Short mmCIF file of C-alpha atoms and ligand atoms in Angstrom, two decimals:
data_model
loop_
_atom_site.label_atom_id
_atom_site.label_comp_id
_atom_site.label_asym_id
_atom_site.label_seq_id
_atom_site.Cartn_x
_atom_site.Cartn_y
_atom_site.Cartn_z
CA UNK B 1362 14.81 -4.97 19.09
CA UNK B 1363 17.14 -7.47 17.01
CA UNK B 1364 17.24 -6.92 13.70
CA UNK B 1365 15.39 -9.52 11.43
CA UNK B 1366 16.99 -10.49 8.30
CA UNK B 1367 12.80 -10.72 6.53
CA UNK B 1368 10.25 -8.10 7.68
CA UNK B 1369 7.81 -10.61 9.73
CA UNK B 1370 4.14 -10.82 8.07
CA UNK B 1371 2.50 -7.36 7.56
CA UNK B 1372 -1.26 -8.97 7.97
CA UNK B 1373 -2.13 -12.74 8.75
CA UNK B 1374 -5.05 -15.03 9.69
CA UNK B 1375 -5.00 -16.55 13.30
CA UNK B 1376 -8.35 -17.26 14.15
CA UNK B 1377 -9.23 -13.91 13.65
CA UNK B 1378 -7.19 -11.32 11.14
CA UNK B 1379 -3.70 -10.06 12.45
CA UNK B 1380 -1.55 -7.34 11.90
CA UNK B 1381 1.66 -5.51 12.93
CA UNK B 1382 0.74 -2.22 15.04
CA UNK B 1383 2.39 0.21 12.77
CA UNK B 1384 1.51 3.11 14.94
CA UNK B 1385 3.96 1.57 17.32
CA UNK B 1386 6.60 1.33 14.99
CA UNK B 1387 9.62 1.22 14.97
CA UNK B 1388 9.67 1.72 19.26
CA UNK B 1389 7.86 -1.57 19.58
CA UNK B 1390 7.08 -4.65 17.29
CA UNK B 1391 3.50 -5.03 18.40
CA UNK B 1392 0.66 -7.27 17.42
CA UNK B 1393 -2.91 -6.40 16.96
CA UNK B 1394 -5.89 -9.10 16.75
CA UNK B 1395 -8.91 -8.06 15.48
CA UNK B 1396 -12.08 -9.88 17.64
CA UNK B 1397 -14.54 -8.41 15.47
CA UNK B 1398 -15.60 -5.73 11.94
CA UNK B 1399 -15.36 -3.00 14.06
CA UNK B 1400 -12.05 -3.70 15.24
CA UNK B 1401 -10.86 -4.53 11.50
CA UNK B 1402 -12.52 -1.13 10.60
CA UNK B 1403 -10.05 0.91 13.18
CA UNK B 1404 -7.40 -0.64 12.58
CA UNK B 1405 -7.26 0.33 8.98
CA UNK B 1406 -8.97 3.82 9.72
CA UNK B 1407 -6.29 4.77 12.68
CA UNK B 1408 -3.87 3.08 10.23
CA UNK B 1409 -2.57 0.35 12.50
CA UNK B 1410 -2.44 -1.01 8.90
CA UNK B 1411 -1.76 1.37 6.07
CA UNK B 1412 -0.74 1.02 2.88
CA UNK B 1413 -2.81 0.74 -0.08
CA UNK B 1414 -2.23 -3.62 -0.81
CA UNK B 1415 -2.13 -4.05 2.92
CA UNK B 1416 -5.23 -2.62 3.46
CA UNK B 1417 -7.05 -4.69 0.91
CA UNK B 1418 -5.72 -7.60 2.51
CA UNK B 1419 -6.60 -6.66 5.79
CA UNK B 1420 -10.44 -5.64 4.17
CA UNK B 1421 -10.56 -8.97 2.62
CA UNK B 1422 -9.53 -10.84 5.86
CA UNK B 1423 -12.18 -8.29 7.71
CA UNK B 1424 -15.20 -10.20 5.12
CA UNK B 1425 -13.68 -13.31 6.16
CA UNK B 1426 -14.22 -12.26 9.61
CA UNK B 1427 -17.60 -11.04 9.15
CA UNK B 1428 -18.49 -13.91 7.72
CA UNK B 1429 -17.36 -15.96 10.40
CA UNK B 1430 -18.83 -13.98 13.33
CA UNK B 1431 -22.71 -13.50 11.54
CA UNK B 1432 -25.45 -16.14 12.92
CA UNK B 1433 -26.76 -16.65 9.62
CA UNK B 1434 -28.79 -19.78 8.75
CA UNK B 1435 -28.42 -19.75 5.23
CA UNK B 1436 -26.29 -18.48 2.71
CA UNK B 1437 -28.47 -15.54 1.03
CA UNK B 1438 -28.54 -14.23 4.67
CA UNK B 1439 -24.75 -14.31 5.05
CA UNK B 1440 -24.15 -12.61 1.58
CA UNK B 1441 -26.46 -9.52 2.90
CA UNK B 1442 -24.65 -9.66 5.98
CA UNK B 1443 -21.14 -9.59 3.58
CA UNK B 1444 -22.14 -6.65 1.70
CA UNK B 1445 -22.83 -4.12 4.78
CA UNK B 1446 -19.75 -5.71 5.76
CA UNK B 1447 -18.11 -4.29 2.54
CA UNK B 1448 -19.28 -0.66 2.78
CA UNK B 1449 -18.32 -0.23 6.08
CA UNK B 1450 -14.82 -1.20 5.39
CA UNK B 1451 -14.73 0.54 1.88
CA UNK B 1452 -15.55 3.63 3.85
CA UNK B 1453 -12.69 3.24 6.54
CA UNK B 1454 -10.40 4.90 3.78
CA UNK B 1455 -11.38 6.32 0.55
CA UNK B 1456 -8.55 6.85 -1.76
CA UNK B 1457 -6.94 3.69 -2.03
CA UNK B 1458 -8.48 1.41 -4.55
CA UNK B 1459 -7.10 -2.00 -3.23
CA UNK B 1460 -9.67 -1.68 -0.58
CA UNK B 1461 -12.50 -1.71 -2.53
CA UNK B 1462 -10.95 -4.28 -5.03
CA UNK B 1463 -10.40 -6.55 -1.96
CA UNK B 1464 -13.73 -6.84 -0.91
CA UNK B 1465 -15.70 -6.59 -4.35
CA UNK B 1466 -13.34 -9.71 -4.85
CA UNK B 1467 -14.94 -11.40 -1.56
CA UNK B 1468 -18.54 -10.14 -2.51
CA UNK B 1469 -18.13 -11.15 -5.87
CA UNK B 1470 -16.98 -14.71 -4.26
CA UNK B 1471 -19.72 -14.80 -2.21
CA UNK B 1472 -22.36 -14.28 -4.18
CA UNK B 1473 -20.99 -17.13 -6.72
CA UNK B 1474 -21.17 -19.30 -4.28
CA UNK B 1475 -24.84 -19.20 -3.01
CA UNK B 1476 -25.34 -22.37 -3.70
CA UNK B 1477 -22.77 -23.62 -0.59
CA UNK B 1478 -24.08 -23.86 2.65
CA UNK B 1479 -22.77 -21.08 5.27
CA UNK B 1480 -20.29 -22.76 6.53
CA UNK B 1481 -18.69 -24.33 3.75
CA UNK B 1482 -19.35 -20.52 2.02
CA UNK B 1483 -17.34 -18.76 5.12
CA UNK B 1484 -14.62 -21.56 4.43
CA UNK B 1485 -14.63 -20.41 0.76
CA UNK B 1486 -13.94 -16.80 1.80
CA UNK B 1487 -11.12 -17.36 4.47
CA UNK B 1488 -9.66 -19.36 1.28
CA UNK B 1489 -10.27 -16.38 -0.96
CA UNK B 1490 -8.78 -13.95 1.81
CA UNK B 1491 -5.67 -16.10 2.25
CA UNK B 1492 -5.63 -16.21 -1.71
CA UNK B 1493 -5.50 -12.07 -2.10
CA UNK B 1494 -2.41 -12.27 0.65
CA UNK B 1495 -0.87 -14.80 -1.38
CA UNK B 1496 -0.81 -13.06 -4.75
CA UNK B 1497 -0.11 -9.55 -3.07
CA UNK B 1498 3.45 -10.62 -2.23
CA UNK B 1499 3.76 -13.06 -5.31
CA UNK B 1500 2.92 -9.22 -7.46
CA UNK B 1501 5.16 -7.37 -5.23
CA UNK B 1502 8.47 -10.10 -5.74
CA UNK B 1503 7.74 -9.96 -9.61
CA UNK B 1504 7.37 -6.06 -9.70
CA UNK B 1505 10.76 -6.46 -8.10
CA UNK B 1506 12.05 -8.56 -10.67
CA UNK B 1507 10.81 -5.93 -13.43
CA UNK B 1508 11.62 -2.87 -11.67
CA UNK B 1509 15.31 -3.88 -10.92
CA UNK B 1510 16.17 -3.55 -15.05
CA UNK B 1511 15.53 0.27 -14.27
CA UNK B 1512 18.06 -0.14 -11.53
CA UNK B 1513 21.16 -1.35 -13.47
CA UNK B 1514 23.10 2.21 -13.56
CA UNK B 1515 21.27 3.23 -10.47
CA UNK B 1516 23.03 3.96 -6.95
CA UNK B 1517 21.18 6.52 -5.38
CA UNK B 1518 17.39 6.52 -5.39
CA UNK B 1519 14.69 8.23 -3.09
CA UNK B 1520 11.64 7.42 -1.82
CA UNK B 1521 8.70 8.74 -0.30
CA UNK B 1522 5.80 7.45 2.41
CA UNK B 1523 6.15 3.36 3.20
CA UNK B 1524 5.36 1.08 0.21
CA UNK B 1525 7.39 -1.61 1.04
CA UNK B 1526 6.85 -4.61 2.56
CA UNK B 1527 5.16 -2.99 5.71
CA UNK B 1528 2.02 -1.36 2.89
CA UNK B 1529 1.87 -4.79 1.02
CA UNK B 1530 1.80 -8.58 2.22
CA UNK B 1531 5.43 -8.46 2.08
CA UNK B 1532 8.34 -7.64 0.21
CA UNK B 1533 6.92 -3.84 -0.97
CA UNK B 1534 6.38 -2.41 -4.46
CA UNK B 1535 8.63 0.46 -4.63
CA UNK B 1536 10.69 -0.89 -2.31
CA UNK B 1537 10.55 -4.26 -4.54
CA UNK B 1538 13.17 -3.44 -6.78
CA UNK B 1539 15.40 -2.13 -4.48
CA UNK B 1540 15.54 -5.02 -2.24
CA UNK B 1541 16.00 -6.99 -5.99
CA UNK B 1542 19.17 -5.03 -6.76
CA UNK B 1543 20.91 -5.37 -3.19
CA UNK B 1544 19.64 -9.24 -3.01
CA UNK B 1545 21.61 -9.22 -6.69
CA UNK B 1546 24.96 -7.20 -4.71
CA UNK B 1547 24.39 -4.39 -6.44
CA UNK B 1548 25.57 -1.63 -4.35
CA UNK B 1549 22.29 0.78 -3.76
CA UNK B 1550 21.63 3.45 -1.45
CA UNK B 1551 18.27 4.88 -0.41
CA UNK B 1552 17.36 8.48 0.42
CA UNK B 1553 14.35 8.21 3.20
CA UNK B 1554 12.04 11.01 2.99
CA UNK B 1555 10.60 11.70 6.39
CA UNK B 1556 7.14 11.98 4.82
CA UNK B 1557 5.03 14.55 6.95
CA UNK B 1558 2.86 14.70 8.71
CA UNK B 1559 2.50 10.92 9.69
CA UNK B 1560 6.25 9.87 9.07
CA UNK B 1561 5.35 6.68 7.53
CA UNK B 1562 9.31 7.24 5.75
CA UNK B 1563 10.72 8.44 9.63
CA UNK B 1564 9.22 5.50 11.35
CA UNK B 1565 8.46 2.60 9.19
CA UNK B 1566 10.76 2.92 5.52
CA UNK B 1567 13.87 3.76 7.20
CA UNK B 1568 12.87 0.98 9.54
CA UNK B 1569 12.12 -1.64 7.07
CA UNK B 1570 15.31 -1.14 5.18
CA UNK B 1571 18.16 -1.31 8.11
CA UNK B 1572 16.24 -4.76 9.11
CA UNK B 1573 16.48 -5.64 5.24
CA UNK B 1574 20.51 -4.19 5.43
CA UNK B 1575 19.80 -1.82 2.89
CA UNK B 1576 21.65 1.70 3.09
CA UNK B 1577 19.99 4.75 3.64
CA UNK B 1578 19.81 8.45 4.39
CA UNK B 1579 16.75 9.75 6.65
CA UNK B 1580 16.27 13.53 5.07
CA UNK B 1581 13.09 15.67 5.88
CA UNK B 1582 10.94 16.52 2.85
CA UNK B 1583 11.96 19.75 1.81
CA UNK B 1584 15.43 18.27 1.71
CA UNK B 1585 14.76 16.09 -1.27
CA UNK B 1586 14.89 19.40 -3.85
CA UNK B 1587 18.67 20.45 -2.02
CA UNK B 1588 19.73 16.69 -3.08
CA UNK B 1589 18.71 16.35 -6.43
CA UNK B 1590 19.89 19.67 -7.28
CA UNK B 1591 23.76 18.86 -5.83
CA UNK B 1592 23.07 15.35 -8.27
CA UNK B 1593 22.34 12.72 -5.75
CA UNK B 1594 19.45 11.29 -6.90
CA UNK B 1595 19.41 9.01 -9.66
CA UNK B 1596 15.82 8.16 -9.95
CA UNK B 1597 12.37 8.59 -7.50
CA UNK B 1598 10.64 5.16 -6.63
CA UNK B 1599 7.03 5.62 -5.11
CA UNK B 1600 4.21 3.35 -4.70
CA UNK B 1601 0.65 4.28 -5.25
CA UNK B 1602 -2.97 4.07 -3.63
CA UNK B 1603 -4.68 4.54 -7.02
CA UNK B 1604 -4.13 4.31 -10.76
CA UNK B 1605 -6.36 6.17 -12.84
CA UNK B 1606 -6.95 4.30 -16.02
CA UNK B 1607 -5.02 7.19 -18.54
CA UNK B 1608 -1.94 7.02 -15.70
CA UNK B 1609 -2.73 9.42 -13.37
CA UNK B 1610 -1.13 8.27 -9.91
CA UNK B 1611 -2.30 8.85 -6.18
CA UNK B 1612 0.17 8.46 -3.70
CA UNK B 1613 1.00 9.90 -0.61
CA UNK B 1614 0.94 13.98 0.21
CA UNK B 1615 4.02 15.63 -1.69
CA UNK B 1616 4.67 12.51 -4.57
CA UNK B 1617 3.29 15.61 -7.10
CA UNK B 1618 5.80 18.19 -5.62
CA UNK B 1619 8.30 15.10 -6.19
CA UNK B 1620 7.35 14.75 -9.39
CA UNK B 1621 7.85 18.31 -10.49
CA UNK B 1622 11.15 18.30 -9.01
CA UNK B 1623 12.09 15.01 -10.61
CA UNK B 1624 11.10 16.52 -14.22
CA UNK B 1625 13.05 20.24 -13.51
CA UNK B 1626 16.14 18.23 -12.51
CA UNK B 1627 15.79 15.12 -15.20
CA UNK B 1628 15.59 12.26 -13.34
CA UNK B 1629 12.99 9.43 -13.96
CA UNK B 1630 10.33 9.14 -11.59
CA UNK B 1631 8.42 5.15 -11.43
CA UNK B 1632 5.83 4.18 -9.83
CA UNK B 1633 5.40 0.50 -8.75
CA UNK B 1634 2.28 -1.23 -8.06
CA UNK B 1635 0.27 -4.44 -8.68
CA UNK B 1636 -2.73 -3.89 -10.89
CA UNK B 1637 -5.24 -4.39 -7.99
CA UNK B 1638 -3.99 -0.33 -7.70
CA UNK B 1639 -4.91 0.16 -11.15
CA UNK B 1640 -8.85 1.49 -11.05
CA UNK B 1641 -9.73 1.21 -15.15
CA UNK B 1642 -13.39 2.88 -13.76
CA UNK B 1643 -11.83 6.09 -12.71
CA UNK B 1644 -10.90 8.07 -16.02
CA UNK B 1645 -8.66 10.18 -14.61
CA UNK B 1646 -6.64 12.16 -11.37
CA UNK B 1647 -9.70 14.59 -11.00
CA UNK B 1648 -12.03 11.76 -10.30
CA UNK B 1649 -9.83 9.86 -7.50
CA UNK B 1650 -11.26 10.79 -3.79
CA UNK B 1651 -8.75 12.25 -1.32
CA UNK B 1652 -8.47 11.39 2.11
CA UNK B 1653 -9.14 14.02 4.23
CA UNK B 1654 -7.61 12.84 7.60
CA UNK B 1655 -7.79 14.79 11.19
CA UNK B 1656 -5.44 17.92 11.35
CA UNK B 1657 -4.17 16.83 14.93
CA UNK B 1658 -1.71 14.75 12.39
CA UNK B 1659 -0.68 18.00 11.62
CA UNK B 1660 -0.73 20.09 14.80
CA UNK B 1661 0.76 17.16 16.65
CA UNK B 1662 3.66 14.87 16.57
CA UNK B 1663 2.44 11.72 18.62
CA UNK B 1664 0.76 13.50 21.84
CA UNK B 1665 2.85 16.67 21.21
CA UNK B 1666 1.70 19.79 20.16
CA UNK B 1667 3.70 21.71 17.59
CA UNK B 1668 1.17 24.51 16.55
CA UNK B 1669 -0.66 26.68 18.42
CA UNK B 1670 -4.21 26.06 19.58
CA UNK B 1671 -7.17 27.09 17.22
CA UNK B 1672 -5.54 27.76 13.80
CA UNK B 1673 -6.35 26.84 10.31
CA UNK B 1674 -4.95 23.56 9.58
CA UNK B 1675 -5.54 21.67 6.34
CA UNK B 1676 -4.70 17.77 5.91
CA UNK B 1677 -5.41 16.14 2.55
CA UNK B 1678 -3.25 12.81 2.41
CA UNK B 1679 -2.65 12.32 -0.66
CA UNK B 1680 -2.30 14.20 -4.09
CA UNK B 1681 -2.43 13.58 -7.72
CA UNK B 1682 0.55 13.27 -9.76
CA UNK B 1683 -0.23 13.69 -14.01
CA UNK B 1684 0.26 10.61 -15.91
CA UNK B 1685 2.93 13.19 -18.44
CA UNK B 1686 5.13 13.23 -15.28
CA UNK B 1687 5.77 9.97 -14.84
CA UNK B 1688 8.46 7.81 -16.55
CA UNK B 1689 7.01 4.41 -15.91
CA UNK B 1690 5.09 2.35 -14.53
CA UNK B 1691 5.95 -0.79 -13.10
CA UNK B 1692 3.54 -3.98 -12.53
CA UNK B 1693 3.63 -7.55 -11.73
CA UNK B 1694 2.58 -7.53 -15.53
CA UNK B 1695 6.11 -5.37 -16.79
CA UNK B 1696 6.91 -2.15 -17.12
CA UNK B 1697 4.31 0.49 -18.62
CA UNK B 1698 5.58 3.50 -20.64
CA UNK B 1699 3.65 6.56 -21.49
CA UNK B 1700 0.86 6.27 -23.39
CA UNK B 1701 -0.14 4.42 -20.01
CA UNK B 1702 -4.06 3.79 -21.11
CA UNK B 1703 -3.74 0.72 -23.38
CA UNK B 1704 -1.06 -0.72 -21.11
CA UNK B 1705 -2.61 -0.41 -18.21
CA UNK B 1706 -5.90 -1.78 -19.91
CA UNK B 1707 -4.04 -4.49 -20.95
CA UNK B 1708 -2.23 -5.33 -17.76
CA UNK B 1709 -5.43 -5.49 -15.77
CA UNK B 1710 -7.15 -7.62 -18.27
CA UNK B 1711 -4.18 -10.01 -17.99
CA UNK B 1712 -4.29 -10.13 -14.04
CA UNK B 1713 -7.74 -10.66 -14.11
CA UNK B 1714 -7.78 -13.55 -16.26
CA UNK B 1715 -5.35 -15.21 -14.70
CA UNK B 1716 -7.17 -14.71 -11.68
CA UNK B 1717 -10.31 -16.21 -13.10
CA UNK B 1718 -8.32 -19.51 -14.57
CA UNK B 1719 -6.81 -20.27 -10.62
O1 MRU I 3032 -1.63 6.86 4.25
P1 MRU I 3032 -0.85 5.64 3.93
O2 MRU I 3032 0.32 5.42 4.80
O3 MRU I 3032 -1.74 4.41 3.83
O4 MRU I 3032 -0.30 5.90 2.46
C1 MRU I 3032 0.45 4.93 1.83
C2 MRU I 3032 1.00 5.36 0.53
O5 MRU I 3032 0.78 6.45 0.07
C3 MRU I 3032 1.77 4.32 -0.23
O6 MRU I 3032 2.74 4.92 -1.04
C4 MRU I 3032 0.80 3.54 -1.13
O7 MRU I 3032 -0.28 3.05 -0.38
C5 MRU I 3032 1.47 2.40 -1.80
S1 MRU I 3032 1.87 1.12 -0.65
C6 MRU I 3032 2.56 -0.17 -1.48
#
């Protein structure tokens, strides 16, 4: 494969909603079109598509779809049609907010909207769909432009899991301000964690950023404590899947054991997301739902075994890192700074007015 100087589109409308295969990655640049719900549905559950802002987009395009495929006469039928449509995709994966957010958004739309006829409504919501894709990337190039001013004495920073442009539209949220630093010339170097079991930082992150030209260092996970400790890590970027409204962050398996590292060795920890991650109705960590997913992830590497047959094997795929561990946290709104709960409050607020004024 050549390398390509922009990441192509993550998730797009042709007809139908379409997305890269990242279970193919990085062997194979393959395309997936999604004929129907069901198909949207596996894709995100066998994460094809993955990523918290990616999978909202690819949930909102899935309504759009929906929408498109249903035989309803009339527009009250269609919006009962929309919201089975929405809990079967909100149930494809549970701990990332976006999804939810993406298709409350098209419901919300919807249902606004009665007054349309069906096809002028489905219209509407392909709009609304290509809208959310839109303002993903638009959020992920201004978290970019916030998050690089924590970058300024920065050279060596790791990561953990995907959340760059691959987990959003494009472009990536922790991966934003990085790629904002080297497009400055600012000479930055990223250490890759492999992120087990599902190697989204193996396959796809170390991917993403030799396309973008960006150096790196591939290490395994339980290399990340060996480097810090010998003072090459400068700070820890990570995305998120959900916000809790006092600053609790979800991310990806191992971001807590991260963060404990990051505060025994002094080095800042952000998080970067757009507020669509930020979920003001969950109070806190305790309340966010984890993701169970199958423990052949674990057992198996692709179709290979690594374990034995028949043993215990547990596979929760993400954990909860406390708010008081985290430095800050950075938005298409600015940068938030513990005490996150007003900030974040206010943040959200902001986004969704602006939102309702478009
Ligand atoms: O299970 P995944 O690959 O969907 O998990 C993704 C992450 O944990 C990302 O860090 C998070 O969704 C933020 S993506 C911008």
């Amino acid at each position: 494969m050549q390398p390509m100087n922009e990441v192509p589109k993550t998730v797009w409308w042709d007809d139908v909603p379409c997305l890269i295969d990242q279970l193919r990655l990085p062997a194979t640049l393959d395309i997936v079109r999604c004929e129907d719900l069901n198909s949207v549905i596996e894709a995100i559950r066998s994460m094809q598509v993955r990523g918290a802002p990616a999978i909202g987009i690819t949930a909102a395009y899935g309504m759009a779809l929906a929408a498109k495929r249903s035989t309803a006469q009339t527009s009250s039928k269609l919006i009962e049609k929309l919201a089975k449509a929405k809990s079967l995709l909100d149930a494809a994966r549970p701990t990332a907010i976006n999804l939810a957010w993406a298709t409350k958004r098209m419901l919300d739309l919807a249902e606004a909207n009665a007054q349309l006829e069906p096809d002028q409504l489905r219209q509407r919501l392909l709009a609304e769909a290509e809208t959310i894709r839109d303002q993903d990337e638009a959020m992920c190039r201004a978290i970019g432009q916030h998050g690089k001013t924590l970058l300024a004495q920065t050279r060596n920073v790791l990561t953990h899991c995907n959340a760059g442009g691959l987990a959003t539209a494009a472009y990536g949220t922790a991966l934003a301000p990085i790629r904002a630093v080297h497009e400055d010339g600012q000479p930055i170097h990223v250490w890759v964690d492999e992120t087990r079991p599902f190697l989204q930082g193996a396959r796809l992150t170390a991917w993403e950023l030799q396309q973008a030209g960006i150096d790196l260092t591939l290490i395994t996970d339980n290399m990340a404590a060996y480097f810090m400790q010998q003072g090459h890590v400068d700070c820890i970027i990570v995305g998120s899947d959900r916000i809790a409204a006092n600053g609790d962050v979800a991310n990806k398996i191992g971001t807590y054991g991260l963060a404990v590292l990051a505060k025994a060795h002094n080095i800042p920890l952000y998080v970067a997301a757009p507020t669509s991650t930020i979920d003001l109705q969950t109070a806190n960590g305790a309340a966010i739902p984890i993701e169970q997913r199958s423990t052949q992830e674990v057992t198996h590497i692709g179709q290979q075994a690594i374990a034995a047959e028949g043993i215990k094997v547990a596979h929760p795929a993400f954990d909860v890192t406390p708010a008081h561990l985290v430095t800050a946290i950075i938005t298409e709104q600015g940068i938030a700074y513990p005490p996150f709960a007003e900030q974040l409050q206010t943040m959200v607020e902001t986004a969704n007015a602006a939102n309702a004024r478009q």
